[in-house]
DNA sequence: AATAGAATGACTATTAGG
DNA sequence: CCTAATAGTCATTCTATT
């Protein structure tokens, strides 16, 4: 576009539309000298608020945005939050090419003090011919909105849309499946009922009963279920509710508030107190390490912890390796640890293994001495991982590591907005602080990288594969879409991290291992063991998603595996009979790996972050169930 | 039908700053 | 020591577009 003349011409380029009257732009661009009736609002906005306003205004004007847009947005959102302002300006500029013919009418109503959102919505619906009709509608709308409820009620539930997500991970018909199984069976009705009335979740209570036997005392069961639930038990001193679903939600909020207000203040004083709070100490024992390096990482041998004492009934074989997100809601890792034989979690951030962060907790009973990493060591900075990008990387973007690779990625429209924002500062030697903050925030949020002049982009699936330690094209082809690739990769292990932990098995099993892989995903554990040079004798892989099973199967064939790959789609199928059958054919399992679903634990989930009892994340209890079965059966298959 | 884009905050750990 | 601000997170669901 034309950089030839001054600021004015740039503004016009930004918004090219045939029907735009020159007059409209003329009036808005020359607001200071020539105040028409239409732009009076903009002028007032400037002159009223005094010098500070002028500064913010000028700031954006100097970036090259049209005065018309800037004043409009400032009027609506105030001038305090410049970040918000920039975002709005960019959003407006991106969407304005669609139908900007309404500038005049739009300005008219805006200058009357109505919200831009409402005005544009109404204009879109009724056109801009009849101003009186418009005003009526705007008033109705505004009144409706301010009175009480949203006006969105008329959306009909669409039966097809709820089935949309049912492609891979999500088609566990959760509600029915669980409520059927959760129905108390026979003998332990009383105990279970008592526990449920005390506020425990049925699933959890059932497992506790299964673990401790049916004639365990109530106290033991309560103790087993864990510290986190004691707080919940206090809550249920209130009249017990019948509906665990709805009341559980409000209870959860109440509880966290309770913890924040009471425990948060108590914590520091715990040291002083003696006999009162025994349980709190344990909760404190599971703090996240800083730096998050677990028992050690390859590059910092100085921080190595080479020995630990495992609880007696945790000691293998068989060995087990469990993984999930480190930043789960409070109490989740206490519960997981409690079930997995009180083994302490090892929290590791994969940013010490590759260029992307990945904060995860691992619970395993593997030895931790003489670990070794996969070679070659992967690049650990963005620049080493993507040397070609260095050329385009601005000096004011200080990132050296990417954030966690997730299942969704930034859109093309977002990268376009970012390009516009940076270009708006091109006449300066460096973008203004507001633009920098906006761009960096978005880049960090969406893991964007610089791929050209003023140009950012999300990572390609190939690049994500590389960062996570998978062979190139591991998830490519065979009927998997780009969206599915991102999703499967985002849910996967970081291979180098897992391999480092599993490396101790190499000298213990020179002839290979029998692997039970639950929630296999795209086969992170299998790939890790293979790259370590540990032969895979028999792999029983349980994975719900068909595309993921295909990926693993395809990898299995491409790498000329000699062993047997047995896959199934549902952990529920894996009961003691099936295990008995498998183990009698192939021998006992040496290693049980699993990263159970994180859906209901992950921070990104706004909708159903229900903790361990969520419909997907509660599958952790199946990992435990199967592991416990295999442990019990192991002596007979050795 | 399939896909991309966008809207949807809470929770927790960490740092900054008195 | 405290509080306040900041940063980051294996996501879900609806809508518009192709």
XYZ file of C-alpha atoms (C1' of nucleotides) in Angstrom:
674
model
C 0.000 0.000 0.000
C 1.004 3.562 -0.443
C 3.573 4.763 1.965
C 4.325 7.606 -0.360
C 2.489 10.435 1.270
C 1.758 11.273 4.857
C -0.516 9.759 7.435
C -3.746 10.709 5.759
C -3.523 8.483 2.746
C -2.757 5.432 4.815
C -5.976 5.819 6.605
C -7.967 5.640 3.474
C -6.162 2.587 2.249
C -7.043 0.782 5.362
C -10.699 0.961 4.620
C -11.458 0.568 0.975
C -15.032 0.287 -0.003
C -16.697 1.421 -3.150
C -19.760 2.952 -1.703
C -17.913 4.975 0.876
C -18.595 8.597 0.364
C -15.464 10.626 0.281
C -17.397 13.136 2.201
C -17.701 10.865 5.161
C -13.989 10.404 5.390
C -13.255 13.968 4.777
C -15.364 15.025 7.646
C -13.987 12.469 10.028
C -10.372 12.921 9.159
C -10.567 16.622 9.609
C -12.519 16.668 12.792
C -10.416 19.334 14.382
C -10.827 21.944 11.732
C -14.186 21.115 10.358
C -16.889 19.959 12.699
C -20.024 18.803 10.948
C -23.092 17.760 12.766
C -22.398 14.131 12.181
C -18.976 14.131 13.733
C -19.886 16.418 16.545
C -19.814 13.510 18.926
C -16.250 12.723 18.102
C -15.195 16.257 18.558
C -16.884 16.487 21.858
C -15.205 13.346 22.998
C -11.906 14.966 22.408
C -12.526 18.415 23.685
C -14.445 17.443 26.767
C -12.060 15.152 28.470
C -9.071 17.337 28.411
C -5.427 16.701 27.702
C -5.213 13.053 28.744
C -7.778 12.093 26.184
C -5.916 13.893 23.465
C -2.874 11.887 24.344
C -4.523 8.515 24.013
C -6.277 9.668 20.919
C -3.136 10.998 19.328
C -1.339 7.874 20.304
C -3.619 5.722 18.182
C -3.792 8.272 15.431
C -0.038 8.246 15.181
C -0.202 4.502 14.698
C -2.127 5.152 11.560
C -5.651 4.290 12.568
C -8.463 6.477 11.217
C -9.594 9.160 13.599
C -13.160 8.089 13.042
C -12.595 4.622 14.386
C -10.398 5.710 17.239
C -12.805 8.263 18.570
C -15.667 5.850 18.224
C -13.954 3.162 20.203
C -12.695 5.562 22.827
C -16.174 6.855 23.305
C -17.495 3.430 23.910
C -14.822 1.919 26.057
C -13.245 4.930 27.728
C -9.554 5.521 27.629
C -8.286 3.720 30.690
C -7.547 0.344 29.178
C -5.439 0.913 26.119
C -5.037 -2.789 25.483
C -8.748 -3.245 25.266
C -8.988 -0.230 23.028
C -6.450 -1.564 20.609
C -8.177 -4.875 20.456
C -11.470 -3.207 19.679
C -9.940 -0.985 17.066
C -8.385 -3.951 15.358
C -11.514 -5.997 15.572
C -13.484 -3.165 14.122
C -11.011 -2.662 11.328
C -11.091 -6.344 10.502
C -14.844 -6.574 10.325
C -15.495 -3.189 8.811
C -14.678 -4.284 5.295
C -17.816 -6.370 5.376
C -20.335 -3.607 5.552
C -19.003 -0.194 6.449
C -21.587 1.734 4.510
C -23.331 2.536 7.745
C -20.689 4.951 8.980
C -22.974 7.921 8.818
C -26.028 6.418 10.440
C -23.838 4.483 12.802
C -22.012 7.630 13.915
C -25.283 9.362 14.366
C -26.513 6.878 16.896
C -23.186 6.505 18.579
C -23.022 10.219 19.124
C -26.396 9.927 20.829
C -24.752 7.742 23.388
C -25.842 4.263 22.396
C -23.476 1.358 22.520
C -21.795 0.510 19.249
C -22.558 -3.146 19.695
C -26.274 -2.542 19.899
C -26.331 -0.029 17.111
C -24.471 -2.167 14.655
C -26.586 -5.149 15.526
C -29.814 -3.290 14.937
C -28.548 -1.690 11.776
C -27.574 -5.062 10.501
C -31.013 -6.364 11.143
C -33.158 -3.500 9.904
C -30.959 -1.688 7.432
C -30.218 1.995 7.700
C -32.918 3.627 5.673
C -35.494 4.380 8.301
C -33.839 6.228 11.135
C -36.970 6.460 13.190
C -37.590 2.770 13.031
C -33.972 2.200 13.963
C -34.138 4.441 16.973
C -37.223 2.630 18.124
C -35.529 -0.716 17.822
C -32.402 0.468 19.543
C -34.398 1.813 22.429
C -36.383 -1.383 22.728
C -33.257 -3.414 22.600
C -31.441 -1.303 25.135
C -34.357 -1.392 27.518
C -34.697 -5.112 27.112
C -31.050 -5.640 27.746
C -30.818 -3.481 30.803
C -34.006 -4.824 32.351
C -32.811 -8.280 33.223
C -32.192 -11.146 30.897
C -30.255 -11.785 27.766
C -32.276 -11.861 24.604
C -30.629 -15.048 23.451
C -33.342 -17.301 24.727
C -34.802 -18.098 21.348
C -32.024 -20.441 20.364
C -33.489 -23.848 19.936
C -31.479 -26.790 21.058
C -30.109 -28.425 17.964
C -29.932 -32.187 18.174
C -27.311 -32.444 15.482
C -24.972 -29.973 17.049
C -24.716 -31.963 20.224
C -23.652 -34.926 18.179
C -21.090 -32.958 16.311
C -18.272 -33.515 18.742
C -18.908 -37.209 18.824
C -16.167 -38.022 16.389
C -13.429 -39.290 18.607
C -12.840 -38.464 22.235
C -16.178 -37.174 23.101
C -18.510 -39.903 22.102
C -18.563 -41.581 25.424
C -22.233 -41.414 26.085
C -21.232 -40.403 29.532
C -24.323 -39.753 31.540
C -26.099 -43.000 30.919
C -23.044 -45.176 30.976
C -22.021 -44.044 34.384
C -25.313 -43.710 36.093
C -26.062 -47.291 35.168
C -22.866 -48.619 36.606
C -22.979 -46.428 39.601
C -26.129 -47.962 40.907
C -25.256 -49.699 44.138
C -25.338 -53.421 43.674
C -26.165 -55.369 46.771
C -24.104 -56.081 49.880
C -22.376 -52.803 50.514
C -25.438 -50.684 50.090
C -25.341 -49.304 53.569
C -21.723 -48.304 53.605
C -21.924 -46.796 50.196
C -25.052 -44.918 51.047
C -23.448 -43.594 54.173
C -20.446 -42.394 52.273
C -22.554 -40.780 49.640
C -24.570 -39.018 52.268
C -21.403 -37.752 53.792
C -20.755 -35.988 50.550
C -18.413 -38.367 48.760
C -18.866 -39.183 45.138
C -20.220 -42.629 44.448
C -17.438 -43.556 42.084
C -14.838 -42.708 44.663
C -16.675 -44.447 47.455
C -17.056 -47.579 45.374
C -13.355 -47.804 44.714
C -12.572 -47.237 48.342
C -14.840 -50.088 49.293
C -13.302 -52.247 46.643
C -9.846 -51.468 47.942
C -10.417 -51.914 51.651
C -12.937 -54.699 51.467
C -16.614 -54.631 52.216
C -16.298 -54.840 55.957
C -13.901 -51.986 56.358
C -14.958 -49.471 58.917
C -16.479 -46.236 57.833
C -13.626 -44.345 59.383
C -11.040 -46.219 57.401
C -12.913 -45.612 54.223
C -13.170 -41.941 54.912
C -9.524 -41.790 55.692
C -8.710 -43.624 52.523
C -10.642 -41.375 50.265
C -8.493 -38.568 51.319
C -7.794 -35.248 52.790
C -9.494 -33.163 50.192
C -12.829 -34.775 50.879
C -12.751 -33.931 54.548
C -13.493 -30.378 53.716
C -16.397 -31.529 51.632
C -17.611 -33.613 54.543
C -17.797 -30.521 56.660
C -19.990 -28.984 54.071
C -22.383 -31.874 54.151
C -23.174 -31.297 57.784
C -25.828 -29.258 56.157
C -28.919 -31.255 55.239
C -27.778 -33.845 52.702
C -28.814 -33.302 49.136
C -30.149 -35.949 46.866
C -28.890 -34.644 43.589
C -25.132 -34.995 43.484
C -24.830 -33.312 40.114
C -26.375 -29.932 40.728
C -25.574 -29.587 44.362
C -22.054 -30.765 43.775
C -21.399 -27.807 41.627
C -22.445 -25.205 44.095
C -20.731 -27.149 46.798
C -17.534 -27.013 44.869
C -17.648 -23.272 44.668
C -18.506 -22.996 48.295
C -15.638 -25.182 49.174
C -13.042 -23.274 47.262
C -14.277 -20.094 48.802
C -14.025 -21.755 52.148
C -10.511 -22.876 51.505
C -9.499 -19.527 50.285
C -10.904 -17.668 53.211
C -10.193 -20.021 56.053
C -7.351 -22.277 55.064
C -5.574 -19.530 53.242
C -5.332 -17.625 56.468
C -4.642 -20.662 58.570
C -1.767 -21.927 56.518
C 0.920 -19.655 57.799
C -0.079 -20.318 61.372
C 0.067 -24.068 60.964
C 3.653 -24.000 62.085
C 2.665 -22.566 65.411
C -0.162 -24.942 66.060
C 0.544 -28.401 67.370
C -2.230 -30.873 67.678
C -5.048 -29.441 65.666
C -4.485 -29.869 61.989
C -2.746 -33.077 61.098
C -4.372 -33.327 57.710
C -3.242 -29.968 56.509
C 0.377 -30.963 56.667
C -0.079 -33.662 54.094
C -1.844 -31.333 51.779
C 1.104 -29.041 51.999
C 3.550 -31.787 51.166
C 2.466 -31.799 47.546
C 3.585 -28.390 46.467
C 4.846 -27.857 42.975
C 8.603 -27.691 42.767
C 10.251 -24.590 41.449
C 11.987 -25.116 39.100
C 9.759 -27.938 37.931
C 12.439 -30.544 37.283
C 11.142 -33.555 39.188
C 13.919 -35.858 40.324
C 16.228 -34.393 37.754
C 16.704 -33.517 34.118
C 19.459 -34.491 31.701
C 21.028 -31.078 31.413
C 21.380 -30.320 35.101
C 22.948 -33.343 36.740
C 23.696 -31.281 39.808
C 20.074 -31.272 40.836
C 19.741 -35.021 40.580
C 17.992 -36.837 43.356
C 19.096 -40.394 42.863
C 17.199 -42.257 45.517
C 13.804 -42.268 47.075
C 11.881 -44.534 49.370
C 8.754 -46.015 47.861
C 5.855 -47.218 49.988
C 5.965 -50.970 50.442
C 2.972 -51.921 48.320
C 3.992 -49.594 45.526
C 7.195 -51.431 44.740
C 7.275 -53.209 41.404
C 7.349 -55.096 39.233
C 5.072 -54.566 37.589
C 6.101 -51.007 36.981
C 3.546 -48.330 36.404
C 3.707 -44.858 34.989
C 0.835 -42.439 35.288
C 0.627 -38.946 33.844
C -1.671 -35.922 33.986
C -1.652 -32.137 34.026
C 0.310 -30.643 36.899
C -2.012 -27.706 37.422
C -5.120 -29.643 38.289
C -7.655 -28.303 40.768
C -6.637 -28.483 44.382
C -6.811 -31.887 45.966
C -6.775 -33.828 42.708
C -3.156 -34.884 42.930
C -3.579 -35.774 46.585
C -6.367 -38.108 45.594
C -4.467 -39.577 42.673
C -1.420 -40.117 44.823
C -3.517 -41.690 47.519
C -4.908 -44.226 45.095
C -1.598 -44.940 43.450
C -0.143 -46.380 46.636
C 0.895 -43.057 48.136
C 3.664 -42.538 45.652
C 4.678 -38.920 45.477
C 4.186 -37.232 42.110
C 7.141 -36.174 40.053
C 6.317 -32.821 38.496
C 8.259 -31.996 35.366
C 8.021 -29.179 32.867
C 8.985 -30.391 29.421
C 10.528 -27.025 28.663
C 13.663 -28.615 30.072
C 13.463 -31.216 27.319
C 12.256 -29.262 24.297
C 11.333 -25.771 23.179
C 7.771 -25.914 24.479
C 6.532 -25.925 28.040
C 4.415 -28.819 29.269
C 3.835 -28.945 33.003
C 2.851 -32.439 33.980
C 2.741 -34.643 37.018
C 3.964 -38.230 36.824
C 3.400 -40.939 39.365
C 5.489 -44.043 38.871
C 7.415 -46.663 40.762
C 10.433 -46.708 38.486
C 13.979 -46.414 39.753
C 15.324 -42.912 39.316
C 19.040 -43.504 39.206
C 21.034 -43.812 36.000
C 18.447 -42.232 33.798
C 19.588 -41.177 30.370
C 17.990 -39.029 27.682
C 17.150 -39.745 24.085
C 19.781 -38.588 21.665
C 20.201 -36.268 20.035
C 18.982 -33.828 22.627
C 16.183 -31.781 21.092
C 16.616 -28.039 20.684
C 15.466 -26.249 23.789
C 14.856 -22.764 22.528
C 12.588 -21.431 19.822
C 15.530 -20.184 17.839
C 17.321 -23.500 17.914
C 14.174 -25.356 17.011
C 13.250 -22.982 14.180
C 16.436 -21.304 12.972
C 14.724 -19.875 9.915
C 12.434 -17.772 12.031
C 15.238 -15.824 13.650
C 15.363 -13.508 10.706
C 11.827 -12.305 11.328
C 11.871 -12.320 15.093
C 11.523 -8.769 16.429
C 13.989 -7.715 19.070
C 11.124 -6.733 21.349
C 9.724 -10.286 21.479
C 11.796 -11.822 24.271
C 10.336 -15.312 24.151
C 12.784 -18.187 24.095
C 10.300 -20.942 24.934
C 6.847 -21.712 23.674
C 3.981 -22.240 26.045
C 2.038 -25.454 26.326
C 0.956 -26.927 23.003
C -2.794 -27.282 23.197
C -5.551 -28.777 21.139
C -6.728 -25.589 19.447
C -4.654 -23.085 17.565
C -4.720 -19.456 16.556
C -6.845 -18.402 13.599
C -5.774 -16.738 10.406
C -7.888 -13.741 11.291
C -6.018 -13.281 14.513
C -2.688 -13.275 12.736
C -4.131 -10.735 10.356
C -5.097 -8.435 13.195
C -1.635 -8.761 14.607
C -0.086 -7.892 11.256
C -2.247 -4.787 11.061
C -1.299 -3.770 14.554
C 2.405 -4.080 13.862
C 2.132 -2.400 10.506
C 0.324 0.487 12.082
C 3.566 1.258 13.884
C 5.814 0.774 10.912
C 6.747 4.443 10.697
C 8.164 4.165 14.193
C 11.366 2.320 14.887
C 9.562 0.095 17.365
C 5.881 -0.447 18.106
C 4.342 1.452 20.972
C 4.016 -0.242 24.338
C 0.338 -0.876 23.815
C 0.865 -2.630 20.520
C 3.764 -4.599 21.896
C 1.745 -5.778 24.849
C -1.191 -6.721 22.662
C 0.950 -8.644 20.214
C 3.000 -10.397 22.856
C -0.043 -11.350 24.877
C -1.661 -12.920 21.840
C 1.552 -14.606 20.763
C 1.982 -16.182 24.170
C -1.640 -17.165 24.392
C -1.703 -18.870 21.007
C 1.934 -19.892 20.657
C 2.456 -17.822 17.524
C 5.817 -17.553 15.806
C 7.222 -14.981 13.397
C 7.258 -16.351 9.893
C 7.715 -13.165 7.894
C 7.902 -9.425 8.129
C 5.228 -8.382 10.621
C 3.767 -11.813 10.140
C 2.982 -14.367 12.824
C 1.485 -17.806 12.430
C 0.461 -20.765 14.551
C 2.694 -23.801 14.460
C 2.060 -26.405 11.798
C 1.176 -29.940 12.894
C 4.552 -31.114 11.599
C 6.257 -28.670 13.892
C 4.201 -29.747 16.868
C 5.112 -33.352 16.133
C 8.757 -32.415 16.154
C 8.513 -30.480 19.410
C 6.755 -33.358 21.127
C 9.381 -35.822 19.975
C 7.369 -37.791 17.429
C 8.653 -38.803 14.032
C 7.671 -36.488 11.241
C 4.286 -37.258 9.710
C 3.450 -39.480 12.635
C -0.091 -38.138 12.697
C -0.334 -37.312 9.016
C -2.597 -38.956 6.475
C -4.671 -42.060 6.748
C -7.859 -40.146 7.134
C -6.895 -37.742 9.892
C -7.822 -34.122 9.393
C -5.753 -31.133 10.348
C -8.073 -30.349 13.209
C -7.764 -33.877 14.519
C -3.993 -33.718 14.283
C -3.890 -30.678 16.503
C -6.262 -32.296 18.911
C -4.430 -35.598 19.136
C -1.047 -33.945 19.429
C -2.259 -31.521 22.043
C -3.368 -34.435 24.150
C -0.138 -36.341 23.876
C 3.002 -37.011 25.880
C 6.233 -35.193 25.279
C 8.280 -38.173 24.161
C 11.688 -37.058 25.385
C 10.397 -36.378 28.863
C 8.678 -39.727 29.169
C 11.601 -41.542 27.598
C 13.971 -40.061 30.159
C 11.880 -41.515 32.946
C 11.457 -44.876 31.225
C 15.115 -45.163 30.270
C 15.934 -47.084 33.438
C 14.039 -50.047 32.029
C 16.531 -50.633 29.277
C 19.079 -52.536 31.290
C 16.386 -54.300 33.268
C 14.615 -55.698 30.227
C 17.178 -56.312 27.494
C 14.806 -58.733 25.801
C 11.955 -56.262 25.759
C 8.811 -55.552 27.706
C 5.171 -56.442 27.724
C 3.382 -53.140 27.790
C -0.131 -52.334 28.899
C -0.905 -48.925 27.528
C -4.116 -47.292 28.683
C -5.400 -44.123 27.033
C -2.626 -44.600 24.488
C -3.519 -41.640 22.311
C -1.043 -41.455 19.474
C 1.308 -43.833 21.230
C 3.704 -41.586 23.113
C 4.826 -44.353 25.424
C 5.328 -46.798 22.585
C 7.378 -44.309 20.620
C 9.447 -43.472 23.683
C 10.278 -47.094 24.424
C 11.083 -47.766 20.801
C 13.390 -44.812 20.562
C 15.092 -45.966 23.740
C 15.833 -49.238 22.011
C 13.660 -51.274 24.327
C 11.998 -54.006 22.281
C 8.230 -54.173 22.468
C 7.143 -57.758 22.872
C 3.431 -57.448 23.394
C 1.555 -54.191 23.569
C -2.035 -54.079 24.704
C -3.279 -50.643 23.816
C -6.584 -49.169 24.903
C -7.672 -46.051 23.063
C -11.126 -44.688 22.437
C -10.397 -42.709 19.289
C -10.282 -44.664 16.090
C -8.020 -42.239 14.286
C -5.542 -42.518 17.124
C -5.636 -46.290 16.994
C -4.952 -46.074 13.292
C -1.998 -43.822 13.915
C -0.465 -46.255 16.365
C -1.181 -49.219 14.126
C 0.380 -47.452 11.201
C 3.446 -46.524 13.217
C 3.691 -50.099 14.423
C 3.882 -51.380 10.876
C 6.172 -48.686 9.591
C 8.725 -49.355 12.287
C 8.687 -53.090 11.593
C 7.772 -54.103 15.082
C 8.218 -57.793 15.794
C 5.823 -58.030 18.709
C 2.062 -58.169 18.951
C -0.130 -55.097 19.014
C -3.525 -55.727 20.498
C -5.799 -52.746 20.610
C -9.225 -52.129 22.045
C -11.358 -49.078 22.404
C -12.804 -49.169 25.881
C -11.154 -49.524 29.255
C -14.368 -50.975 30.591
C -13.765 -54.061 28.472
C -10.611 -54.732 30.392
C -11.968 -56.672 33.342
C -10.247 -59.419 35.265
C -11.376 -62.112 32.848
C -9.966 -60.341 29.854
C -6.744 -59.606 31.690
C -6.477 -63.197 32.795
C -6.895 -64.289 29.219
C -4.323 -61.855 27.850
C -1.752 -62.572 30.496
C -2.063 -66.307 30.156
C -1.328 -66.004 26.449
C 1.378 -63.362 26.426
C 2.692 -63.411 29.971
C 2.457 -60.748 32.625
C 2.821 -57.064 31.959
C 6.098 -55.412 32.853
C 4.849 -51.864 32.532
C 1.451 -50.198 32.764
C 1.416 -46.730 31.267
C -1.451 -44.311 31.185
C -2.293 -40.657 31.013
C -5.950 -40.506 31.847
C -8.189 -37.819 30.339
C -7.428 -34.330 31.527
C -10.572 -32.693 30.161
C -12.090 -31.985 33.521
C -8.810 -30.971 35.132
C -7.254 -28.666 32.571
C -7.355 -24.947 33.130
C -8.443 -24.173 29.593
C -11.754 -25.858 30.166
C -14.347 -23.238 31.041
C -17.299 -25.511 30.793
C -16.685 -28.680 32.746
C -13.613 -28.384 34.907
C -15.188 -30.696 37.427
C -12.069 -32.319 38.779
C -11.481 -36.036 39.073
C -15.183 -36.799 39.179
C -15.831 -35.258 35.778
C -17.274 -37.516 33.137
C -13.949 -38.049 31.347
C -11.336 -37.499 34.020
C -12.980 -40.025 36.312
C -11.566 -42.654 33.986
C -8.537 -42.315 36.214
C -10.304 -44.768 38.481
C -10.232 -47.283 35.660
C -6.494 -46.837 35.365
C -6.240 -47.567 39.051
C -8.674 -50.469 38.848
C -6.764 -52.148 36.049
C -3.391 -51.442 37.599
C -4.528 -52.910 40.870
C -5.815 -55.999 39.120
C -2.587 -56.504 37.234
C -0.576 -56.051 40.395
C -2.648 -58.643 42.157
C -2.347 -61.100 39.300
C 1.316 -60.492 38.596
C 2.813 -63.132 40.902
C 1.026 -65.877 39.014
C 2.488 -64.827 35.661
C 6.163 -64.674 36.213
C -21.592 -32.480 6.504
C -17.260 -30.621 7.622
C -14.395 -27.016 9.123
C -12.736 -22.617 10.972
C -13.447 -18.852 14.061
C -14.855 -16.886 18.042
C -16.871 -16.474 22.667
C -16.842 -18.510 26.953
C -13.644 -17.197 32.941
C -11.967 -19.773 36.771
C -8.356 -21.369 39.290
C -3.821 -21.532 40.872
C 1.039 -20.501 41.105
C 4.212 -16.913 40.817
C 6.004 -12.438 41.076
C 5.982 -7.689 42.474
C 5.718 -4.457 45.755
C 4.624 -2.619 50.190
C 5.307 -10.683 56.678
C 1.352 -9.246 53.909
C -1.700 -8.010 49.572
C -2.014 -6.985 44.610
C -1.055 -7.802 40.209
C 0.244 -11.036 36.584
C 0.680 -15.149 33.914
C -0.668 -19.501 32.115
C -3.661 -23.469 31.228
C -3.310 -31.739 27.258
C -10.915 -27.218 26.338
C -16.062 -26.844 25.038
C -19.632 -25.108 22.396
C -22.007 -22.390 19.263
C -22.129 -20.002 14.778
C -20.915 -18.907 10.181
C -18.899 -20.427 6.099
C -17.671 -23.583 2.587
